[in-house]
Short mmCIF file of C-alpha atoms and ligand atoms in Angstrom, two decimals:
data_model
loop_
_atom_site.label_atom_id
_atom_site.label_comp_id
_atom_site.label_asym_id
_atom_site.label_seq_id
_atom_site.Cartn_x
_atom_site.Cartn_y
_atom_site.Cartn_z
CA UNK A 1 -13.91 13.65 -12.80
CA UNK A 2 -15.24 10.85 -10.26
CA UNK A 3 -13.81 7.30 -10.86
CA UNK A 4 -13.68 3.79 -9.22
CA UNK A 5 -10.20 2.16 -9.44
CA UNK A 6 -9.89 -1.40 -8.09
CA UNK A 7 -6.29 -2.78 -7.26
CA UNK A 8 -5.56 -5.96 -8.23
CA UNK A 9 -1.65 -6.26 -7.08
CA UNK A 10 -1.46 -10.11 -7.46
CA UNK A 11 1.72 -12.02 -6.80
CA UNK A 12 5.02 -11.22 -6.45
CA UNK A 13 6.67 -7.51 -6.99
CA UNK A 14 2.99 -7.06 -8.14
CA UNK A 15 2.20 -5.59 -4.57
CA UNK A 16 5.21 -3.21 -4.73
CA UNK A 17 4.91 -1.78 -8.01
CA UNK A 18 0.86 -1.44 -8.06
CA UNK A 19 1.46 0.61 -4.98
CA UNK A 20 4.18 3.04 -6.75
CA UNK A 21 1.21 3.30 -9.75
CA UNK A 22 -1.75 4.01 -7.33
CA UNK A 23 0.53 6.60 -5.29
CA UNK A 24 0.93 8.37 -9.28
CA UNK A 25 -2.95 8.06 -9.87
CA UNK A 26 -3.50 9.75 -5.97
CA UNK A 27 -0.83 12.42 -7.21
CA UNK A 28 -2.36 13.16 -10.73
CA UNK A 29 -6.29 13.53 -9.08
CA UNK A 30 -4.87 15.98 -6.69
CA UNK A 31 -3.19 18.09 -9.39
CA UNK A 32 -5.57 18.23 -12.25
CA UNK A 33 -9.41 18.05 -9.26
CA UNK A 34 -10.36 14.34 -9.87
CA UNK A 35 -11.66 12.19 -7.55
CA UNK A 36 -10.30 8.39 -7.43
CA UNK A 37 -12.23 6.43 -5.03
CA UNK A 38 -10.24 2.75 -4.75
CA UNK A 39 -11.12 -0.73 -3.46
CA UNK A 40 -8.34 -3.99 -3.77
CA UNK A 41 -9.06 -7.16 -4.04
CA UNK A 42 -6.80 -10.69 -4.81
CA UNK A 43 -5.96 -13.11 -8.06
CA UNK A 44 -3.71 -15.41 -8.68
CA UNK A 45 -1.31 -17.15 -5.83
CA UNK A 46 -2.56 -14.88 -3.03
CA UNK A 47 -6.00 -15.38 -3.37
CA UNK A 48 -5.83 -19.27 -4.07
CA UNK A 49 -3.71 -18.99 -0.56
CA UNK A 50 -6.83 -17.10 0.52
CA UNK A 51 -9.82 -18.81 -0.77
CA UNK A 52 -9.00 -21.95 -2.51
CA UNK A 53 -9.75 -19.78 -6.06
CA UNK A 54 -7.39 -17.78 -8.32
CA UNK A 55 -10.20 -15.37 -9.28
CA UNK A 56 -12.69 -15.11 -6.35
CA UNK A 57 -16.24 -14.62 -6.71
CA UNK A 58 -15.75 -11.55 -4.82
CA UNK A 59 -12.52 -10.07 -6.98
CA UNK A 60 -15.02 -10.70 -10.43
CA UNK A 61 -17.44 -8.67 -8.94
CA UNK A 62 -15.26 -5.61 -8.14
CA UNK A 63 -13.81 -5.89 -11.45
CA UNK A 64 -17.46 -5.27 -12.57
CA UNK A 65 -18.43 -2.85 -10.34
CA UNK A 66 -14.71 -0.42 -11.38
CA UNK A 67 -14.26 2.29 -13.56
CA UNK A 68 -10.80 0.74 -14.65
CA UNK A 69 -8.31 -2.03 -13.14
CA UNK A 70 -4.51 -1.22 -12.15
CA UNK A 71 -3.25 -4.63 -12.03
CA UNK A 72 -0.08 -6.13 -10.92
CA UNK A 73 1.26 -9.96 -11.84
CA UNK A 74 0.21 -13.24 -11.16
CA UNK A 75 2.28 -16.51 -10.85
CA UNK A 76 4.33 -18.57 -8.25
CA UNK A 77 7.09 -20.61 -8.73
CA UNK A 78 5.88 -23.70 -7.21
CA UNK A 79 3.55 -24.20 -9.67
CA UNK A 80 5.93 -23.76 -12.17
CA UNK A 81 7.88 -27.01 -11.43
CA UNK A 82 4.75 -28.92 -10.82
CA UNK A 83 2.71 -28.94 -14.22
CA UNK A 84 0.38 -31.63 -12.61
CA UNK A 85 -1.02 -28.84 -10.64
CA UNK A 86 -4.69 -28.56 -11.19
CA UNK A 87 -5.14 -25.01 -9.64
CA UNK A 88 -2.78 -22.29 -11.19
CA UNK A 89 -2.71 -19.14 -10.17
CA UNK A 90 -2.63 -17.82 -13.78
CA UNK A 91 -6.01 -19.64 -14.82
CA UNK A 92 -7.55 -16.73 -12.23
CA UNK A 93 -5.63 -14.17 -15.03
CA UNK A 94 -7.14 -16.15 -18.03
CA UNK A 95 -10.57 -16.48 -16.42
CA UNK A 96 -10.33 -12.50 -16.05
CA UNK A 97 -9.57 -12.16 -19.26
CA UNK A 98 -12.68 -13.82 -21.39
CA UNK A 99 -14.93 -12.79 -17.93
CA UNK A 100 -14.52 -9.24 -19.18
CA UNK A 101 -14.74 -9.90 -22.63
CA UNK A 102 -11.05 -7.86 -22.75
CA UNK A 103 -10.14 -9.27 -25.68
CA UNK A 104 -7.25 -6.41 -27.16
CA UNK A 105 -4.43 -6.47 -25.39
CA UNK A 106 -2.07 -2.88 -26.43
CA UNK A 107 1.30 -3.25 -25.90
CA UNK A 108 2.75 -0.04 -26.89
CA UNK A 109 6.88 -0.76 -27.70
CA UNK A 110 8.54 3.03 -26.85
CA UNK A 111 12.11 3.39 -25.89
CA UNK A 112 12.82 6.48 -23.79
CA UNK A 113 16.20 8.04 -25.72
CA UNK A 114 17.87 7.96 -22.09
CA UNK A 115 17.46 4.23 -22.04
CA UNK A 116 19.30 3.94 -25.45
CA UNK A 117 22.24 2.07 -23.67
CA UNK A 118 20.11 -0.45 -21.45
CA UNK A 119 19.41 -2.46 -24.13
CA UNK A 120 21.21 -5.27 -25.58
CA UNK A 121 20.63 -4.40 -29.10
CA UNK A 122 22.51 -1.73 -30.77
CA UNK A 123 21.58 2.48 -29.82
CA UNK A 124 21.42 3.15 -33.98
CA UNK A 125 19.36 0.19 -34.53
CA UNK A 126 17.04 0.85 -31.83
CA UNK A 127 16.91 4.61 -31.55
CA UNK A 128 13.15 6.27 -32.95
CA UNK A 129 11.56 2.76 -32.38
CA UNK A 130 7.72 3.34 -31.49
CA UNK A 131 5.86 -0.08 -32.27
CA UNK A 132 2.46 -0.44 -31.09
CA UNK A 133 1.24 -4.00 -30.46
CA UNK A 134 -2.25 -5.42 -30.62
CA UNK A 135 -2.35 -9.03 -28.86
CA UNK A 136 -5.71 -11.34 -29.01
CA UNK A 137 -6.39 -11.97 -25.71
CA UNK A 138 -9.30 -14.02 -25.59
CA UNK A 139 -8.89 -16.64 -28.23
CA UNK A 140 -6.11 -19.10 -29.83
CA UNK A 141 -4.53 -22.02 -27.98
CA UNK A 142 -4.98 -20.49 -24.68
CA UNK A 143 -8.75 -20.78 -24.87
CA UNK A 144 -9.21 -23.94 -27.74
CA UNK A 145 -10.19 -27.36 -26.01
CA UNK A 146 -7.41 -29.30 -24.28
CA UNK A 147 -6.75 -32.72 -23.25
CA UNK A 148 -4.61 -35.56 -21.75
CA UNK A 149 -5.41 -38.63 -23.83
CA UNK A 150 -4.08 -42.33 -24.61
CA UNK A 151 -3.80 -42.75 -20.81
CA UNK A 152 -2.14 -39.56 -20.47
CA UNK A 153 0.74 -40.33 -22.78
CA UNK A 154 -0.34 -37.93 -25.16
CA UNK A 155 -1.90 -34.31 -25.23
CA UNK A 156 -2.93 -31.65 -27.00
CA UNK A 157 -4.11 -28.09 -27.05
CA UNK A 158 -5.75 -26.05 -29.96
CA UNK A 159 -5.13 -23.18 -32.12
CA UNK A 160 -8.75 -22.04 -33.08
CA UNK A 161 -10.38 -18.61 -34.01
CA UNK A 162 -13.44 -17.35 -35.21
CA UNK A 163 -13.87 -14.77 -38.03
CA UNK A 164 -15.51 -12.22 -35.61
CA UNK A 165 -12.52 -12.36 -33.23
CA UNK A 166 -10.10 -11.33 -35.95
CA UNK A 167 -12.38 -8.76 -37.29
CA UNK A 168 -12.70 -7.01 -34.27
CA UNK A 169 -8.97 -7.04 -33.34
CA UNK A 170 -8.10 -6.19 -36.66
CA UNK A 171 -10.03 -2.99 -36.59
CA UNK A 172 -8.89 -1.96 -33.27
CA UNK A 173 -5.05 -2.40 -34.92
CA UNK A 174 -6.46 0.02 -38.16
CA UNK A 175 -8.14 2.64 -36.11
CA UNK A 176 -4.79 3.18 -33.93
CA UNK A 177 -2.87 2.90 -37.36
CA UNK A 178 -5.00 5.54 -39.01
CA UNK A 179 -3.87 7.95 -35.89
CA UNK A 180 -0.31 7.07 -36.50
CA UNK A 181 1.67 5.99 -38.59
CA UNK A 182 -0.48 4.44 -41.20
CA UNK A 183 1.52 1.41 -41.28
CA UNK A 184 0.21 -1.95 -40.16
CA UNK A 185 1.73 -5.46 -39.97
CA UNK A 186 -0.32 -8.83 -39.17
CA UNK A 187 1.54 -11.51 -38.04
CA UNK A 188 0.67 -15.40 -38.86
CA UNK A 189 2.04 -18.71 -39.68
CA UNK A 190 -0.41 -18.97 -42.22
CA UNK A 191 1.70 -21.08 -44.18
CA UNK A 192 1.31 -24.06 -42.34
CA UNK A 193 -1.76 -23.24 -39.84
CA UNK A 194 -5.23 -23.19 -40.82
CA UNK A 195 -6.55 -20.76 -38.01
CA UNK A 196 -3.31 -18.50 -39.69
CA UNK A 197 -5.15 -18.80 -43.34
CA UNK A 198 -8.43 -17.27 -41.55
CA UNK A 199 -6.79 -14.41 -40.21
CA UNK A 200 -5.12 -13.71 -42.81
CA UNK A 201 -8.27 -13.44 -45.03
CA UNK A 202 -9.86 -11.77 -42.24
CA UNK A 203 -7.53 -9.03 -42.14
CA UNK A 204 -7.11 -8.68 -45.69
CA UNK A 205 -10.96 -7.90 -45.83
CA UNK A 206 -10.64 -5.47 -42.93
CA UNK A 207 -8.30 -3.57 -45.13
CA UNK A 208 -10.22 -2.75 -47.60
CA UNK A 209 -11.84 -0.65 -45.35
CA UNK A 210 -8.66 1.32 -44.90
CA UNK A 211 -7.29 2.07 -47.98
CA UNK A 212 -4.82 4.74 -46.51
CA UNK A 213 -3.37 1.98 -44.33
CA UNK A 214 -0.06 0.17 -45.87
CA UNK A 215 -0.34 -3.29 -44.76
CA UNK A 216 1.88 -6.48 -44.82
CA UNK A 217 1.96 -9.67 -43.63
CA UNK A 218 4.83 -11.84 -41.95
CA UNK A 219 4.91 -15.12 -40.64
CA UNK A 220 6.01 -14.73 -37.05
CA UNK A 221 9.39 -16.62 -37.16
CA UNK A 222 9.61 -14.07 -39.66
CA UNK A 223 8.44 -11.23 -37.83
CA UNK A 224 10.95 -12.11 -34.73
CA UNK A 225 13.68 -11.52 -36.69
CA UNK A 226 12.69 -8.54 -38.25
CA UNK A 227 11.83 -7.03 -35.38
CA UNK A 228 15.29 -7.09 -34.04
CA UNK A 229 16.98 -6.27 -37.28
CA UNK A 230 15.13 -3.29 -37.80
CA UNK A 231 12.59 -2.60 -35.30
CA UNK A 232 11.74 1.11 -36.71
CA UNK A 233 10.47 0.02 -39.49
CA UNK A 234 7.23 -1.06 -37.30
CA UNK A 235 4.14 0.71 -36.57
CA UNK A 236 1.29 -0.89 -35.60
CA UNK A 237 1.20 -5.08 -35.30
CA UNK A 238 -1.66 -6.96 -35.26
CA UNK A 239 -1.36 -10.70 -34.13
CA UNK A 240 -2.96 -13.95 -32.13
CA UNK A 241 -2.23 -14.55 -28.93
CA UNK A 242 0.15 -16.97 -28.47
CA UNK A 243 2.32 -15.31 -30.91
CA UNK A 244 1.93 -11.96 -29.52
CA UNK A 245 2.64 -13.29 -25.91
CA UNK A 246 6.28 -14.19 -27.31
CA UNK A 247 6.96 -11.15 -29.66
CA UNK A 248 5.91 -8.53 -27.01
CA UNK A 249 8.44 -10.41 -24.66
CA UNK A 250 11.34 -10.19 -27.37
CA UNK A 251 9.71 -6.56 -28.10
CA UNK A 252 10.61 -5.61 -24.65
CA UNK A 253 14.32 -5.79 -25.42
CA UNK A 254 13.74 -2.79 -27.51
CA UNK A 255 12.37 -0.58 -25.01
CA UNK A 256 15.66 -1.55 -23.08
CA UNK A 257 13.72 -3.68 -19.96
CA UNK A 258 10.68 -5.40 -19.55
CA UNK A 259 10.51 -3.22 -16.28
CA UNK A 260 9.36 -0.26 -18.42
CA UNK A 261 6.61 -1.97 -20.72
CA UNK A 262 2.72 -1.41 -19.62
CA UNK A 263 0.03 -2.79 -21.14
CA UNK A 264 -4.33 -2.63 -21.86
CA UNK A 265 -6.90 -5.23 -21.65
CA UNK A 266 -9.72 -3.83 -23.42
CA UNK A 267 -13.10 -4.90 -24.97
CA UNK A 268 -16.62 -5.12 -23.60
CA UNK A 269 -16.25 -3.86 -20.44
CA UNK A 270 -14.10 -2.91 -17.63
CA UNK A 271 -10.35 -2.24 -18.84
CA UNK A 272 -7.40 -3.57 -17.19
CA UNK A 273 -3.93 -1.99 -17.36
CA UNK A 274 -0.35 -4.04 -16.00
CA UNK A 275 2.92 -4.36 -16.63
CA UNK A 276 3.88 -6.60 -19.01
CA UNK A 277 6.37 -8.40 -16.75
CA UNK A 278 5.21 -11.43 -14.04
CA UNK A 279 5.53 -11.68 -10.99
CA UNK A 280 9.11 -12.16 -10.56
CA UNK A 281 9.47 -13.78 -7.34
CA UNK A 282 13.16 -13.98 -7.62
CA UNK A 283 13.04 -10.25 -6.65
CA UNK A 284 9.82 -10.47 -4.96
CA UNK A 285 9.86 -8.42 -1.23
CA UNK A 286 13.45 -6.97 -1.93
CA UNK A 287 12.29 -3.59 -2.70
CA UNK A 288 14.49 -3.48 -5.91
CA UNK A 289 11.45 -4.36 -8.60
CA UNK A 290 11.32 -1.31 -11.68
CA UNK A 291 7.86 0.34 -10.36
CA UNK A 292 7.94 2.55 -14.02
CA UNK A 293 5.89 -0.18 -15.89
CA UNK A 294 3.07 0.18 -13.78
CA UNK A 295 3.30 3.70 -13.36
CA UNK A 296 3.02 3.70 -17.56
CA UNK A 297 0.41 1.47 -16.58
CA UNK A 298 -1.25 4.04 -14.95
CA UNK A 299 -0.90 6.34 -17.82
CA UNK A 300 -2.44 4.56 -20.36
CA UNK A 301 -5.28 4.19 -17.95
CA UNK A 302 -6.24 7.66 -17.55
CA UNK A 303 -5.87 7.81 -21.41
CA UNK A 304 -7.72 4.88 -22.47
CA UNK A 305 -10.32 4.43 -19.90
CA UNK A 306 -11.03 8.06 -18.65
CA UNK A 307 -10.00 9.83 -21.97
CA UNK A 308 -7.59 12.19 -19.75
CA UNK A 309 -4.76 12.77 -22.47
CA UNK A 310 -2.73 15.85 -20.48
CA UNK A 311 -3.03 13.55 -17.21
CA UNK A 312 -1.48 10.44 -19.06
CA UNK A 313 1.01 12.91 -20.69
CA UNK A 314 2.00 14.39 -17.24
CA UNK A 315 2.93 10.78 -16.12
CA UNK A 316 5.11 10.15 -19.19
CA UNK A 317 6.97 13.15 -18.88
CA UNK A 318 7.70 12.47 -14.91
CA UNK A 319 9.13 9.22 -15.88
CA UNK A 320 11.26 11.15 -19.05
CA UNK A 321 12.47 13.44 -16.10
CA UNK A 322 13.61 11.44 -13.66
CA UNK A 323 15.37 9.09 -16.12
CA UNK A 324 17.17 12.45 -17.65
CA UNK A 325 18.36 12.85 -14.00
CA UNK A 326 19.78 10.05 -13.91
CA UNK A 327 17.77 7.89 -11.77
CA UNK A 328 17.79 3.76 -12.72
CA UNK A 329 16.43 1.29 -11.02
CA UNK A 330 18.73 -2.02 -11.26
CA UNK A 331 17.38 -3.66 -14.27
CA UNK A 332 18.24 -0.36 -16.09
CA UNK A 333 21.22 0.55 -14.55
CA UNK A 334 24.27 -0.14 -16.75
CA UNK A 335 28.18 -0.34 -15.29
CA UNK A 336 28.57 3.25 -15.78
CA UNK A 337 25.37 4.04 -13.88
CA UNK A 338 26.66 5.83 -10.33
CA UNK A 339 25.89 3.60 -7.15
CA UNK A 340 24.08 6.59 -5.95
CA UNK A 341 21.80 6.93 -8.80
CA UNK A 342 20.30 3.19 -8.65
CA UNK A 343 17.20 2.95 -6.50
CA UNK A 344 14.95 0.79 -5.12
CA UNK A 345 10.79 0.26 -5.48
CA UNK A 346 10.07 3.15 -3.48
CA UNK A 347 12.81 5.56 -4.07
CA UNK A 348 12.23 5.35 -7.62
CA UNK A 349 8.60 6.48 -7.15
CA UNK A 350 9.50 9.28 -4.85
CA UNK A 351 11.51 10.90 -7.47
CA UNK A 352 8.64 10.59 -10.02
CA UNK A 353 6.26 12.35 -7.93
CA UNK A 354 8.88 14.64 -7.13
CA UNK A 355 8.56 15.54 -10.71
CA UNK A 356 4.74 14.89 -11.00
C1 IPM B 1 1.38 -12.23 -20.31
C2 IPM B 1 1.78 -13.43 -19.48
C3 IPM B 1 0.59 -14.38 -19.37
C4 IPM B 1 0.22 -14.83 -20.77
C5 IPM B 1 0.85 -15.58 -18.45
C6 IPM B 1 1.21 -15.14 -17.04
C7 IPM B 1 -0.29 -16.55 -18.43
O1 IPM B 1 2.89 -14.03 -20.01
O2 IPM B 1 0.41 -11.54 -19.92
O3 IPM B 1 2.02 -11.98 -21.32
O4 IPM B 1 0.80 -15.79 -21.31
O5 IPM B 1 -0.68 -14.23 -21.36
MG1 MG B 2 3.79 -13.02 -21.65
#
């Protein structure tokens, strides 16, 4: 198989790990005969550094022109501690986001059994947890009209959705459900939030459609906790953006790091897979960043995008390997880990294509 893959490392560790992913996607076209022809280009921090713009004219129109998108982080803290900052390096990821229509973000929740220990919660709460998230990405408060007024003494942002948007989210959630385990949660505040009440009703019509589907309905302060208390009880979850922004973050927990969670952008065009973790510039250039997220990354690219299931299932089972041997990178290394099994960035990846 031919394929164009554009690099878009970003900020922060988002240059190390994208280059431990693309390494994986070199080793998996060697193995199985593809051909991956690359190009890189900038968002975020770097390229307002570069050209004044967190998503370039230029970066847009590789994104276009790509088979699929391995994508790192974007964000810097300087901006962070400035909110009167009118250019933001994460308005080039938002811009990205409704450009190419990628309006389903998947953030699959799957603890590896070795990792059992890493996480703060409990081994028998957590262990056989396999949640599969389905963020909005293109809608809600991060895309509803915002403003400074009453001299700038006041502001506001706001929560709005269309039926369409729901609809088409909500069937993405039912398909995967109907391939698993049948089970599908929406998550709302529909008791106090109009744009909730719509979804609601939207999804409830959805389901009718899928009968075999057992579906319920949470608010999300509700859902949070649940999720904690008994995370296998989950299957698929369908929610807005905003609210799935924060529950995949608490999600991560499960899966014992944010360091091992990947994630898809898809819709109308183009797909984009990252790491659910930013750009972490506390780490950033120390060589000690967790590279497995985007290497998952580049999993559930081949899967998604190029429909190359034994590929993607090559890469998971690497990264099952070289965690049964032992190897942690410092975010999932625990006080019993040995010193001489905790790597860096680029150690980490050469024991995964070791394995590869
Ligand atoms: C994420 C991130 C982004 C978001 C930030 C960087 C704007 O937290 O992808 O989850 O809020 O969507
Ligand atoms: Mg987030």
């Amino acid at each position: 198989m031919k394929k164009h893959i554009l690099i878009v490392p970003g900020d922060g560790i988002g240059q190390e790990v994208t280059t431990v992913g693309k390494q994986v996607l070199d080793r998996i076209a060697e193995k199985f005969g593809h051909e991956f022809t690359y190009d890189e280009a900038l968002i975020g921090h770097v390229a307002i550094e570069a050209t004044g713009d967190p998503l370039p004219e230029e970066t847009l129109t590789k994104m276009r022109a790509s088979d699929a998108i391995l994508f790192g982080a974007v964000g810097h803290p300087k901006y962070d501690n400035d909110p009167s900052a009118k250019v933001r390096p994460e308005q080039g990821l938002l811009k990205m986001r409704k450009e190419l229509g990628l309006y389903a973000n998947l953030r699959p929740i799957k603890l590896f059994d070795e990792l059992l220990e890493a996480s703060s919660i409990k081994p028998e709460i957590l262990r056989g947890a396999d949640i599969l998230f389905f963020r909005e990405l293109t809608g809600d408060v991060y895309f509803g009209k915002r403003e400074r007024i009453d001299d700038g003494n006041t502001a506001y942002d706001t929560m709005i959705y269309s039926k369409y948007e729901v609809e088409r989210i909500a069937r993405k959630a039912f398909d995967a459900a109907m391939t698993r385990g049948k089970k599908l949660m929406s998550v709302d505040k529909a008791n106090v939030l109009e744009s909730s009440r719509l979804w609601r009703e939207v999804v409830q019509a959805v389901a009718k459609e899928y009968p075999e589907v057992e579906v319920s309905h949470q608010f999300v302060d509700s859902a949070a906790m649940l999720l904690i208390k008994n995370p296998r009880n989950f299957d698929v979850v369908v929610t807005g953006n905003l609210f799935g922004d924060i529950l995949t973050d608490e999600a991560s927990q499960i899966a014992g790091s944010m360091g091992m969670l990947a994630s898809a952008s898809i819709g109308d065009s183009t797909g984009v897979y990252e790491p659910i973790h930013g750009s972490a510039h506390d780490i950033t250039g120390k060589g000690v960043a967790n590279p497995l997220a985007s290497v998952l990354s580049a999993a559930l690219l081949l899967d998604i995008s190029f429909g190359l299931k034994e590929e993607s299932e090559a890469i998971i089972a690497a990264v099952d390997a070289v965690l049964k041997a032992g190897f942690r990178t410092r975010d999932i290394a625990n006080s019993e880990t040995p010193a001489d099994k905790i790597l860096g960035t680029d150690a980490m990846g050469a024991e995964l294509l070791k394995r590869l």
